[in-house]
Amino acid sequence: MPRYLSMVRLDENNTPAGGPSPELMERMGNLIGEMTKAGVLLDTAGLTPSAEGTRVRWNGGQLTVTDGPFTESKEVVGGYAIIQAKDKAEAIEWTKRFLQIHEKEWDVTSEVREIAEG
C-alpha cells in the first residue's frame, strides 16, 4: 500500500493563544488512536516553533545556514503524519478528519503527497 505524507501548515503568528485546547488534544488523541488501530497511521508528530529551527540552503554553488525565526515565512510546517492508505483519496479523508477536529479559530492547512518509493 502506498504511503502519504500529510504536512500540517499553519501561520505561527495567528494560532490561538495558549496553543491547542485540552479538548482539541483529547480529540487528537482519540483520532490518532483510531488511525493507529486501523493500521493507517505510521508516524505523527508536532514540530517545535520555527524560531528554534535552522534552514540550510544550497543556491548558486553556495551553502548558507540561517537560524530561525524566519520573518519572511507566513506559513510553516507545524507537524506531520505518515499515512499508509489504499489510495490518495483515503489519505485525504483521514487528513480531512484531522483538520475538522480543530476549533473554528484555527487556520490549518494540510498538504498530502505520496511518498515516492524506491
MMTF fields as JSON, N, C-alpha, C and O atoms, coordinates in Angstrom:
{
  "mmtfVersion": "1.0.0",
  "mmtfProducer": "UNKNOWN",
  "numBonds": 471,
  "numAtoms": 472,
  "numGroups": 118,
  "numChains": 1,
  "numModels": 1,
  "chainsPerModel": [1],
  "groupsPerChain": [118],
  "chainIdList": ["A"],
  "bondAtomList": [4, 2, 8, 6, 12, 10, 16, 14, 20, 18, 24, 22, 28, 26, 32, 30, 36, 34, 40, 38, 44, 42, 48, 46, 52, 50, 56, 54, 60, 58, 64, 62, 68, 66, 72, 70, 76, 74, 80, 78, 84, 82, 88, 86, 92, 90, 96, 94, 100, 98, 104, 102, 108, 106, 112, 110, 116, 114, 120, 118, 124, 122, 128, 126, 132, 130, 136, 134, 140, 138, 144, 142, 148, 146, 152, 150, 156, 154, 160, 158, 164, 162, 168, 166, 172, 170, 176, 174, 180, 178, 184, 182, 188, 186, 192, 190, 196, 194, 200, 198, 204, 202, 208, 206, 212, 210, 216, 214, 220, 218, 224, 222, 228, 226, 232, 230, 236, 234, 240, 238, 244, 242, 248, 246, 252, 250, 256, 254, 260, 258, 264, 262, 268, 266, 272, 270, 276, 274, 280, 278, 284, 282, 288, 286, 292, 290, 296, 294, 300, 298, 304, 302, 308, 306, 312, 310, 316, 314, 320, 318, 324, 322, 328, 326, 332, 330, 336, 334, 340, 338, 344, 342, 348, 346, 352, 350, 356, 354, 360, 358, 364, 362, 368, 366, 372, 370, 376, 374, 380, 378, 384, 382, 388, 386, 392, 390, 396, 394, 400, 398, 404, 402, 408, 406, 412, 410, 416, 414, 420, 418, 424, 422, 428, 426, 432, 430, 436, 434, 440, 438, 444, 442, 448, 446, 452, 450, 456, 454, 460, 458, 464, 462, 468, 466],
  "bondOrderList": [1, 1, 1, 1, 1, 1, 1, 1, 1, 1, 1, 1, 1, 1, 1, 1, 1, 1, 1, 1, 1, 1, 1, 1, 1, 1, 1, 1, 1, 1, 1, 1, 1, 1, 1, 1, 1, 1, 1, 1, 1, 1, 1, 1, 1, 1, 1, 1, 1, 1, 1, 1, 1, 1, 1, 1, 1, 1, 1, 1, 1, 1, 1, 1, 1, 1, 1, 1, 1, 1, 1, 1, 1, 1, 1, 1, 1, 1, 1, 1, 1, 1, 1, 1, 1, 1, 1, 1, 1, 1, 1, 1, 1, 1, 1, 1, 1, 1, 1, 1, 1, 1, 1, 1, 1, 1, 1, 1, 1, 1, 1, 1, 1, 1, 1, 1, 1],
  "groupList": [{"groupName": "MET", "atomNameList": ["N", "CA", "C", "O"], "elementList": ["N", "C", "C", "O"], "formalChargeList": [0, 0, 0, 0], "bondAtomList": [1, 0, 2, 1, 3, 2], "bondOrderList": [1, 1, 2], "singleLetterCode": "M", "chemCompType": "L-PEPTIDE LINKING"}, {"groupName": "PRO", "atomNameList": ["N", "CA", "C", "O"], "elementList": ["N", "C", "C", "O"], "formalChargeList": [0, 0, 0, 0], "bondAtomList": [1, 0, 2, 1, 3, 2], "bondOrderList": [1, 1, 2], "singleLetterCode": "P", "chemCompType": "L-PEPTIDE LINKING"}, {"groupName": "ARG", "atomNameList": ["N", "CA", "C", "O"], "elementList": ["N", "C", "C", "O"], "formalChargeList": [0, 0, 0, 0], "bondAtomList": [1, 0, 2, 1, 3, 2], "bondOrderList": [1, 1, 2], "singleLetterCode": "R", "chemCompType": "L-PEPTIDE LINKING"}, {"groupName": "TYR", "atomNameList": ["N", "CA", "C", "O"], "elementList": ["N", "C", "C", "O"], "formalChargeList": [0, 0, 0, 0], "bondAtomList": [1, 0, 2, 1, 3, 2], "bondOrderList": [1, 1, 2], "singleLetterCode": "Y", "chemCompType": "L-PEPTIDE LINKING"}, {"groupName": "LEU", "atomNameList": ["N", "CA", "C", "O"], "elementList": ["N", "C", "C", "O"], "formalChargeList": [0, 0, 0, 0], "bondAtomList": [1, 0, 2, 1, 3, 2], "bondOrderList": [1, 1, 2], "singleLetterCode": "L", "chemCompType": "L-PEPTIDE LINKING"}, {"groupName": "SER", "atomNameList": ["N", "CA", "C", "O"], "elementList": ["N", "C", "C", "O"], "formalChargeList": [0, 0, 0, 0], "bondAtomList": [1, 0, 2, 1, 3, 2], "bondOrderList": [1, 1, 2], "singleLetterCode": "S", "chemCompType": "L-PEPTIDE LINKING"}, {"groupName": "VAL", "atomNameList": ["N", "CA", "C", "O"], "elementList": ["N", "C", "C", "O"], "formalChargeList": [0, 0, 0, 0], "bondAtomList": [1, 0, 2, 1, 3, 2], "bondOrderList": [1, 1, 2], "singleLetterCode": "V", "chemCompType": "L-PEPTIDE LINKING"}, {"groupName": "ASP", "atomNameList": ["N", "CA", "C", "O"], "elementList": ["N", "C", "C", "O"], "formalChargeList": [0, 0, 0, 0], "bondAtomList": [1, 0, 2, 1, 3, 2], "bondOrderList": [1, 1, 2], "singleLetterCode": "D", "chemCompType": "L-PEPTIDE LINKING"}, {"groupName": "GLU", "atomNameList": ["N", "CA", "C", "O"], "elementList": ["N", "C", "C", "O"], "formalChargeList": [0, 0, 0, 0], "bondAtomList": [1, 0, 2, 1, 3, 2], "bondOrderList": [1, 1, 2], "singleLetterCode": "E", "chemCompType": "L-PEPTIDE LINKING"}, {"groupName": "ASN", "atomNameList": ["N", "CA", "C", "O"], "elementList": ["N", "C", "C", "O"], "formalChargeList": [0, 0, 0, 0], "bondAtomList": [1, 0, 2, 1, 3, 2], "bondOrderList": [1, 1, 2], "singleLetterCode": "N", "chemCompType": "L-PEPTIDE LINKING"}, {"groupName": "THR", "atomNameList": ["N", "CA", "C", "O"], "elementList": ["N", "C", "C", "O"], "formalChargeList": [0, 0, 0, 0], "bondAtomList": [1, 0, 2, 1, 3, 2], "bondOrderList": [1, 1, 2], "singleLetterCode": "T", "chemCompType": "L-PEPTIDE LINKING"}, {"groupName": "ALA", "atomNameList": ["N", "CA", "C", "O"], "elementList": ["N", "C", "C", "O"], "formalChargeList": [0, 0, 0, 0], "bondAtomList": [1, 0, 2, 1, 3, 2], "bondOrderList": [1, 1, 2], "singleLetterCode": "A", "chemCompType": "L-PEPTIDE LINKING"}, {"groupName": "GLY", "atomNameList": ["N", "CA", "C", "O"], "elementList": ["N", "C", "C", "O"], "formalChargeList": [0, 0, 0, 0], "bondAtomList": [1, 0, 2, 1, 3, 2], "bondOrderList": [1, 1, 2], "singleLetterCode": "G", "chemCompType": "PEPTIDE LINKING"}, {"groupName": "ILE", "atomNameList": ["N", "CA", "C", "O"], "elementList": ["N", "C", "C", "O"], "formalChargeList": [0, 0, 0, 0], "bondAtomList": [1, 0, 2, 1, 3, 2], "bondOrderList": [1, 1, 2], "singleLetterCode": "I", "chemCompType": "L-PEPTIDE LINKING"}, {"groupName": "LYS", "atomNameList": ["N", "CA", "C", "O"], "elementList": ["N", "C", "C", "O"], "formalChargeList": [0, 0, 0, 0], "bondAtomList": [1, 0, 2, 1, 3, 2], "bondOrderList": [1, 1, 2], "singleLetterCode": "K", "chemCompType": "L-PEPTIDE LINKING"}, {"groupName": "TRP", "atomNameList": ["N", "CA", "C", "O"], "elementList": ["N", "C", "C", "O"], "formalChargeList": [0, 0, 0, 0], "bondAtomList": [1, 0, 2, 1, 3, 2], "bondOrderList": [1, 1, 2], "singleLetterCode": "W", "chemCompType": "L-PEPTIDE LINKING"}, {"groupName": "GLN", "atomNameList": ["N", "CA", "C", "O"], "elementList": ["N", "C", "C", "O"], "formalChargeList": [0, 0, 0, 0], "bondAtomList": [1, 0, 2, 1, 3, 2], "bondOrderList": [1, 1, 2], "singleLetterCode": "Q", "chemCompType": "L-PEPTIDE LINKING"}, {"groupName": "PHE", "atomNameList": ["N", "CA", "C", "O"], "elementList": ["N", "C", "C", "O"], "formalChargeList": [0, 0, 0, 0], "bondAtomList": [1, 0, 2, 1, 3, 2], "bondOrderList": [1, 1, 2], "singleLetterCode": "F", "chemCompType": "L-PEPTIDE LINKING"}, {"groupName": "HIS", "atomNameList": ["N", "CA", "C", "O"], "elementList": ["N", "C", "C", "O"], "formalChargeList": [0, 0, 0, 0], "bondAtomList": [1, 0, 2, 1, 3, 2], "bondOrderList": [1, 1, 2], "singleLetterCode": "H", "chemCompType": "L-PEPTIDE LINKING"}],
  "groupTypeList": [0, 1, 2, 3, 4, 5, 0, 6, 2, 4, 7, 8, 9, 9, 10, 1, 11, 12, 12, 1, 5, 1, 8, 4, 0, 8, 2, 0, 12, 9, 4, 13, 12, 8, 0, 10, 14, 11, 12, 6, 4, 4, 7, 10, 11, 12, 4, 10, 1, 5, 11, 8, 12, 10, 2, 6, 2, 15, 9, 12, 12, 16, 4, 10, 6, 10, 7, 12, 1, 17, 10, 8, 5, 14, 8, 6, 6, 12, 12, 3, 11, 13, 13, 16, 11, 14, 7, 14, 11, 8, 11, 13, 8, 15, 10, 14, 2, 17, 4, 16, 13, 18, 8, 14, 8, 15, 7, 6, 10, 5, 8, 6, 2, 8, 13, 11, 8, 12],
  "groupIdList": [1, 2, 3, 4, 5, 6, 7, 8, 9, 10, 11, 12, 13, 14, 15, 16, 17, 18, 19, 20, 21, 22, 23, 24, 25, 26, 27, 28, 29, 30, 31, 32, 33, 34, 35, 36, 37, 38, 39, 40, 41, 42, 43, 44, 45, 46, 47, 48, 49, 50, 51, 52, 53, 54, 55, 56, 57, 58, 59, 60, 61, 62, 63, 64, 65, 66, 67, 68, 69, 70, 71, 72, 73, 74, 75, 76, 77, 78, 79, 80, 81, 82, 83, 84, 85, 86, 87, 88, 89, 90, 91, 92, 93, 94, 95, 96, 97, 98, 99, 100, 101, 102, 103, 104, 105, 106, 107, 108, 109, 110, 111, 112, 113, 114, 115, 116, 117, 118],
  "secStructList": [7, 7, 3, 3, 3, 3, 3, 3, 3, 3, 7, 4, 4, 4, 1, 7, 6, 6, 1, 1, 7, 2, 2, 2, 2, 2, 2, 2, 2, 2, 2, 2, 2, 2, 2, 2, 2, 6, 6, 7, 3, 3, 3, 3, 3, 3, 7, 7, 7, 4, 4, 4, 7, 3, 3, 3, 3, 3, 3, 6, 6, 3, 3, 3, 3, 3, 3, 1, 7, 7, 6, 6, 7, 1, 1, 3, 3, 3, 3, 3, 3, 3, 3, 3, 7, 1, 1, 2, 2, 2, 2, 2, 2, 2, 2, 2, 2, 2, 2, 2, 6, 1, 7, 6, 6, 7, 7, 3, 3, 3, 3, 3, 3, 3, 7, 7, 7, 7],
  "xCoordList": [0.854, 0.0, 0.89, 1.932, 0.457, 1.252, 1.223, 0.29, 2.271, 2.371, 2.256, 2.668, 1.686, 1.466, 1.972, 1.853, 2.54, 2.955, 1.922, 1.663, 1.34, 0.417, 1.155, 1.369, 1.544, 2.263, 1.257, 0.494, 1.252, 0.331, 0.982, 2.028, 0.351, 0.891, 0.017, -1.207, 0.682, -0.049, 0.781, 1.989, 0.112, 0.766, 1.011, 0.072, 2.264, 2.595, 2.155, 1.929, 2.033, 1.638, 0.137, -0.319, -0.636, -2.091, -2.714, -3.844, -1.991, -2.585, -3.247, -2.845, -4.239, -4.914, -3.936, -3.018, -4.154, -3.315, -3.355, -4.422, -2.221, -2.163, -2.064, -1.957, -2.099, -1.97, -3.228, -4.318, -3.079, -4.242, -4.936, -4.277, -6.252, -7.023, -6.939, -6.633, -7.21, -7.242, -8.261, -8.033, -9.378, -10.398, -9.861, -10.105, -9.129, -8.537, -7.519, -7.48, -6.702, -5.7, -6.367, -5.856, -7.506, -8.23, -8.781, -8.657, -9.39, -9.911, -8.781, -8.94, -7.638, -6.487, -6.003, -5.699, -5.929, -5.517, -6.461, -6.024, -7.774, -8.767, -8.61, -8.662, -8.418, -8.268, -6.965, -6.942, -5.899, -4.624, -4.773, -4.241, -5.495, -5.747, -6.541, -6.232, -7.562, -8.383, -7.556, -7.663, -6.738, -5.917, -4.86, -4.557, -4.31, -3.32, -3.972, -3.424, -5.149, -5.883, -6.27, -6.265, -6.608, -6.979, -5.754, -5.894, -4.558, -3.336, -2.906, -2.054, -3.478, -3.122, -2.086, -1.376, -1.989, -1.052, 0.278, 0.357, 1.317, 2.644, 3.47, 4.262, 3.286, 4.03, 3.363, 2.767, 3.461, 2.941, 3.649, 4.076, 3.771, 4.368, 4.143, 3.979, 4.139, 4.185, 5.639, 6.517, 5.895, 7.256, 7.426, 6.463, 8.644, 8.924, 8.737, 8.749, 8.565, 8.368, 9.53, 10.661, 9.24, 10.277, 11.398, 12.516, 11.128, 12.178, 13.305, 14.431, 13.007, 14.012, 14.639, 15.484, 14.226, 14.714, 15.905, 16.285, 16.478, 17.589, 17.337, 16.96, 17.544, 17.439, 18.834, 19.715, 19.014, 20.259, 19.908, 19.052, 20.58, 20.222, 21.451, 22.537, 21.25, 22.263, 21.724, 20.687, 22.422, 21.955, 23.161, 24.012, 23.229, 24.304, 25.684, 26.64, 25.804, 27.087, 27.514, 28.651, 26.601, 26.904, 25.987, 24.797, 26.539, 25.785, 25.579, 26.531, 24.327, 24.043, 23.269, 22.483, 23.508, 22.817, 22.208, 22.919, 20.881, 20.166, 19.351, 18.547, 19.552, 18.748, 17.429, 17.359, 16.374, 15.071, 15.095, 16.073, 14.064, 12.818, 13.007, 13.935, 12.111, 12.163, 11.04, 9.91, 11.357, 10.336, 9.634, 8.493, 10.291, 9.654, 8.651, 7.938, 8.586, 7.668, 6.333, 6.26, 5.278, 3.944, 3.433, 2.867, 3.641, 3.139, 4.317, 5.249, 4.278, 5.341, 4.733, 3.545, 5.561, 5.12, 5.153, 6.209, 3.989, 3.874, 3.818, 3.919, 3.657, 3.585, 3.409, 3.341, 3.336, 3.195, 2.546, 2.488, 2.066, 1.601, 2.016, 1.915, 2.478, 2.744, 1.633, 1.465, 0.881, -0.32, -0.119, 0.335, -0.452, -0.457, -1.902, -2.685, -2.26, -3.66, -3.745, -2.755, -4.949, -5.111, -4.928, -4.511, -5.247, -5.07, -5.069, -5.279, -4.83, -4.745, -6.07, -6.081, -7.177, -8.497, -8.673, -9.209, -8.227, -8.341, -7.429, -7.832, -6.209, -5.295, -5.895, -5.757, -6.555, -7.197, -8.357, -8.55, -9.126, -10.244, -9.75, -10.338, -8.677, -8.12, -7.61, -7.784, -6.984, -6.475, -7.618, -7.5, -8.708, -9.88, -10.419, -10.787, -10.464, -10.95, -10.048, -10.531, -8.73, -7.797, -8.055, -8.098, -8.224, -8.454, -9.778, -9.861, -10.799, -12.134, -12.246, -13.223, -11.285, -11.364, -10.915, -11.111, -10.316, -9.851, -11.027, -12.023, -10.892, -11.903, -11.874, -10.894, -12.963, -13.102, -12.065, -11.835, -11.426, -10.435, -9.088, -8.215, -8.923, -7.69, -7.743, -8.792, -6.635, -6.473, -5.332, -4.159, -5.688, -4.713, -4.909, -6.037, -3.809, -3.822, -2.944, -1.889, -3.367, -2.511, -2.28, -3.209, -1.036, -0.666, -0.407, 0.426, -1.115, -0.985, -0.237, -0.649, 0.876, 1.674, 2.108, 2.473, 2.062, 2.508, 4.018, 4.736, 4.489, 5.921, 6.436, 5.949, 7.414, 7.987, 8.759, 9.603, 8.471, 9.124, 10.266, 10.152, 11.358, 12.445, 13.304, 14.249],
  "yCoordList": [-1.191, 0.0, 1.241, 1.276, 2.258, 3.486, 4.24, 4.119, 5.014, 5.858, 7.314, 7.69, 8.13, 9.55, 10.376, 9.987, 11.527, 12.488, 13.598, 14.246, 13.814, 14.923, 15.962, 15.775, 17.073, 18.151, 19.175, 19.736, 19.414, 20.356, 21.734, 21.952, 22.655, 24.014, 24.989, 24.864, 25.967, 26.995, 28.264, 28.252, 29.349, 30.636, 30.748, 30.924, 30.647, 30.657, 31.939, 31.939, 33.023, 34.303, 34.421, 35.353, 33.496, 33.573, 32.31, 31.965, 31.618, 30.455, 30.927, 31.946, 30.21, 30.615, 30.73, 29.924, 31.746, 31.953, 30.705, 30.134, 30.296, 29.119, 27.815, 26.752, 27.878, 26.655, 25.815, 26.32, 24.533, 23.64, 23.523, 23.423, 23.537, 23.381, 21.926, 21.033, 21.69, 20.309, 19.455, 18.268, 20.067, 19.329, 18.921, 17.806, 19.832, 19.507, 18.386, 17.46, 18.461, 17.422, 16.063, 15.029, 16.071, 14.814, 14.266, 13.074, 15.141, 14.699, 14.18, 13.184, 14.866, 14.45, 13.076, 12.216, 12.868, 11.573, 10.463, 9.361, 10.754, 9.754, 9.402, 8.229, 10.421, 10.166, 9.419, 8.496, 9.801, 9.099, 7.636, 6.745, 7.393, 6.017, 5.241, 4.086, 5.879, 5.228, 4.921, 3.837, 5.876, 5.677, 4.594, 3.821, 4.541, 3.518, 2.144, 1.19, 2.05, 0.774, 0.307, -0.89, 1.267, 0.932, 0.568, 0.088, 0.794, 0.436, 1.443, 1.131, 2.648, 3.627, 4.646, 5.229, 4.868, 5.862, 5.191, 4.347, 5.578, 5.016, 5.875, 5.352, 7.206, 8.104, 9.47, 9.843, 10.209, 11.572, 12.328, 11.741, 13.641, 14.476, 15.933, 16.307, 16.74, 18.181, 18.605, 17.856, 19.795, 20.301, 21.503, 22.214, 21.727, 22.901, 24.15, 24.059, 25.311, 26.553, 26.816, 26.404, 27.509, 27.801, 28.643, 28.617, 29.388, 30.181, 29.292, 29.756, 28.022, 27.077, 26.276, 25.412, 26.562, 25.812, 26.471, 27.597, 25.747, 26.234, 25.831, 24.692, 26.765, 26.474, 26.328, 27.156, 25.261, 25.035, 25.081, 24.331, 25.973, 26.182, 26.06, 26.532, 25.412, 25.326, 26.093, 25.73, 27.16, 28.002, 28.614, 29.232, 28.436, 29.036, 28.59, 29.359, 27.367, 26.855, 27.317, 27.091, 27.966, 28.47, 27.833, 27.64, 27.512, 26.943, 28.028, 28.695, 28.204, 29.147, 28.432, 27.522, 28.864, 28.322, 29.507, 30.436, 29.475, 30.574, 30.038, 29.122, 30.598, 30.225, 30.986, 32.121, 30.344, 30.978, 32.052, 32.155, 32.847, 32.77, 33.301, 34.058, 32.887, 33.248, 34.23, 33.832, 35.507, 36.554, 36.574, 37.026, 36.091, 36.105, 34.972, 34.934, 34.054, 32.917, 33.257, 33.621, 33.133, 33.306, 31.968, 31.893, 30.926, 29.606, 28.663, 28.645, 27.877, 26.917, 25.535, 25.403, 24.517, 23.159, 23.019, 23.139, 22.762, 22.656, 21.228, 20.979, 20.284, 18.88, 18.035, 18.55, 16.738, 15.836, 14.532, 14.209, 13.804, 12.432, 11.623, 12.098, 10.415, 9.487, 8.452, 7.725, 8.411, 7.581, 6.517, 6.82, 5.283, 4.204, 3.938, 3.513, 4.184, 4.069, 3.361, 3.25, 2.881, 2.157, 3.079, 2.64, 4.387, 5.352, 6.766, 6.962, 7.742, 9.128, 9.613, 10.402, 9.15, 9.567, 9.183, 9.967, 7.988, 7.573, 8.423, 8.816, 8.709, 9.554, 10.941, 11.528, 11.457, 12.771, 12.727, 13.68, 11.658, 11.542, 11.569, 12.249, 10.836, 10.867, 12.268, 12.74, 12.925, 14.279, 15.251, 16.124, 15.122, 15.979, 15.791, 16.759, 14.558, 14.3, 14.971, 15.513, 14.936, 15.591, 17.096, 17.687, 17.708, 19.155, 19.522, 20.546, 18.712, 19.026, 18.921, 19.408, 18.306, 18.254, 19.563, 19.765, 20.452, 21.746, 22.695, 22.64, 23.567, 24.59, 25.583, 25.649, 26.364, 27.245, 28.364, 28.93, 28.703, 29.782, 29.351, 30.187, 28.061, 27.565, 27.75, 27.548, 28.13, 28.189, 27.24, 27.607, 26.023, 24.958, 24.367, 24.144, 24.117, 23.51, 22.271, 22.274, 21.225, 20.04, 19.789, 19.812, 19.551, 19.169, 17.672, 17.194, 16.926, 15.478, 15.098, 15.444, 14.377, 13.959, 12.523, 12.098, 11.769, 10.374, 10.343, 11.145, 9.413, 9.229, 8.356, 7.245, 8.86, 8.116, 6.922, 7.061, 5.768, 4.542, 4.179, 4.332, 3.698, 3.132, 4.077, 3.664],
  "zCoordList": [0.0, 0.0, 0.0, 0.654, -0.746, -0.781, 0.546, 1.34, 0.751, 1.936, 1.509, 0.412, 2.399, 2.124, 3.293, 4.455, 2.957, 3.965, 3.998, 2.984, 5.151, 5.353, 6.186, 7.384, 5.533, 6.218, 6.72, 5.934, 7.992, 8.609, 8.586, 9.198, 7.876, 7.74, 8.525, 8.563, 9.151, 9.89, 9.956, 9.72, 10.278, 10.493, 11.993, 12.769, 12.395, 13.825, 14.522, 15.732, 13.776, 14.368, 14.581, 15.243, 14.033, 14.139, 14.709, 14.363, 15.577, 16.242, 17.536, 18.098, 18.004, 19.242, 20.41, 20.554, 21.235, 22.419, 23.292, 23.52, 23.765, 24.627, 23.868, 24.478, 22.537, 21.737, 21.751, 22.016, 21.466, 21.414, 22.774, 23.809, 22.759, 23.997, 24.469, 23.679, 25.751, 26.245, 25.471, 25.237, 25.079, 24.324, 22.947, 22.487, 22.294, 20.998, 21.162, 20.352, 22.194, 22.422, 22.672, 22.241, 23.368, 23.602, 22.285, 22.006, 21.473, 20.17, 19.283, 18.577, 19.331, 18.537, 18.999, 18.172, 20.301, 20.834, 20.418, 20.085, 20.435, 20.02, 18.544, 18.175, 17.694, 16.261, 15.987, 15.173, 16.648, 16.474, 16.884, 16.223, 17.971, 18.396, 17.354, 17.061, 16.799, 15.77, 14.522, 13.948, 14.11, 12.913, 13.139, 12.231, 14.332, 14.652, 14.643, 14.091, 15.26, 15.296, 13.892, 13.606, 13.015, 11.64, 10.796, 9.671, 11.338, 10.623, 9.566, 8.734, 9.582, 8.557, 9.042, 8.223, 10.336, 10.851, 11.179, 12.072, 10.449, 10.672, 11.622, 12.406, 11.552, 12.427, 12.385, 11.375, 13.469, 13.525, 14.633, 15.627, 14.453, 15.493, 15.155, 13.993, 16.19, 16.01, 15.982, 16.408, 15.486, 15.408, 16.328, 16.615, 16.784, 17.601, 16.75, 15.522, 17.368, 16.598, 15.647, 15.905, 14.543, 13.55, 14.136, 13.621, 15.2, 15.85, 16.361, 16.537, 16.597, 17.079, 15.938, 16.172, 14.71, 13.558, 12.885, 13.209, 11.949, 11.136, 9.695, 9.418, 8.779, 7.351, 6.774, 7.007, 6.018, 5.303, 3.819, 3.351, 3.081, 1.677, 0.791, 1.127, -0.352, -1.39, -2.579, -3.135, -2.98, -4.079, -4.776, -4.137, -6.102, -6.876, -6.447, -6.544, -5.977, -5.548, -4.165, -3.75, -3.454, -2.116, -1.087, -1.336, 0.053, 1.156, 2.205, 2.61, 2.648, 3.728, 4.816, 4.552, 6.049, 7.215, 7.953, 8.339, 8.151, 8.797, 9.954, 9.779, 11.132, 12.296, 12.285, 11.813, 12.815, 12.93, 13.992, 14.732, 14.09, 13.313, 11.901, 11.617, 11.035, 9.629, 9.342, 9.059, 9.416, 9.32, 7.976, 7.889, 6.919, 5.598, 5.419, 4.416, 6.373, 6.269, 6.902, 8.076, 6.109, 6.664, 7.195, 8.285, 6.414, 6.751, 6.958, 6.154, 8.037, 8.321, 8.54, 8.834, 8.395, 8.703, 10.221, 10.842, 10.811, 12.26, 12.756, 13.958, 11.837, 12.203, 10.958, 9.842, 11.165, 10.022, 10.468, 11.654, 9.479, 9.694, 8.477, 7.346, 8.706, 7.611, 7.656, 8.635, 6.564, 6.474, 5.402, 4.298, 5.723, 4.737, 4.386, 5.236, 3.142, 2.727, 1.383, 0.661, 1.056, -0.207, -1.402, -2.474, -1.215, -2.291, -1.714, -0.517, -2.581, -2.137, -1.556, -0.611, -2.111, -1.62, -0.149, 0.634, 0.226, 1.617, 2.508, 3.603, 2.051, 2.822, 3.031, 4.104, 2.011, 2.118, 3.103, 3.857, 3.119, 4.06, 5.506, 6.347, 5.802, 7.148, 7.491, 8.614, 6.522, 6.742, 6.996, 7.857, 6.275, 6.495, 7.908, 8.574, 8.356, 9.72, 10.747, 11.741, 10.509, 11.424, 11.465, 12.544, 10.32, 10.29, 10.957, 11.635, 10.778, 11.298, 12.816, 13.384, 13.486, 14.953, 15.593, 16.792, 14.809, 15.324, 15.528, 14.806, 16.527, 16.755, 15.598, 14.856, 15.445, 14.288, 14.24, 13.171, 15.375, 15.352, 14.765, 14.532, 14.529, 13.914, 12.407, 11.795, 11.806, 10.353, 10.021, 10.099, 9.652, 9.447, 8.056, 7.618, 7.376, 6.052, 6.089, 6.725, 5.42, 5.278, 3.807, 3.0, 3.473, 2.114, 2.129, 2.898, 1.284, 1.229, -0.045, -1.153, 0.137, -1.002, -0.826, 0.27, -1.934, -1.885, -1.723, -2.32, -0.914, -0.704, -1.849, -2.057, -2.58, -3.704, -3.172, -2.287, -3.708, -3.264, -4.221, -5.437, -3.643, -4.409, -5.128, -5.8]
}
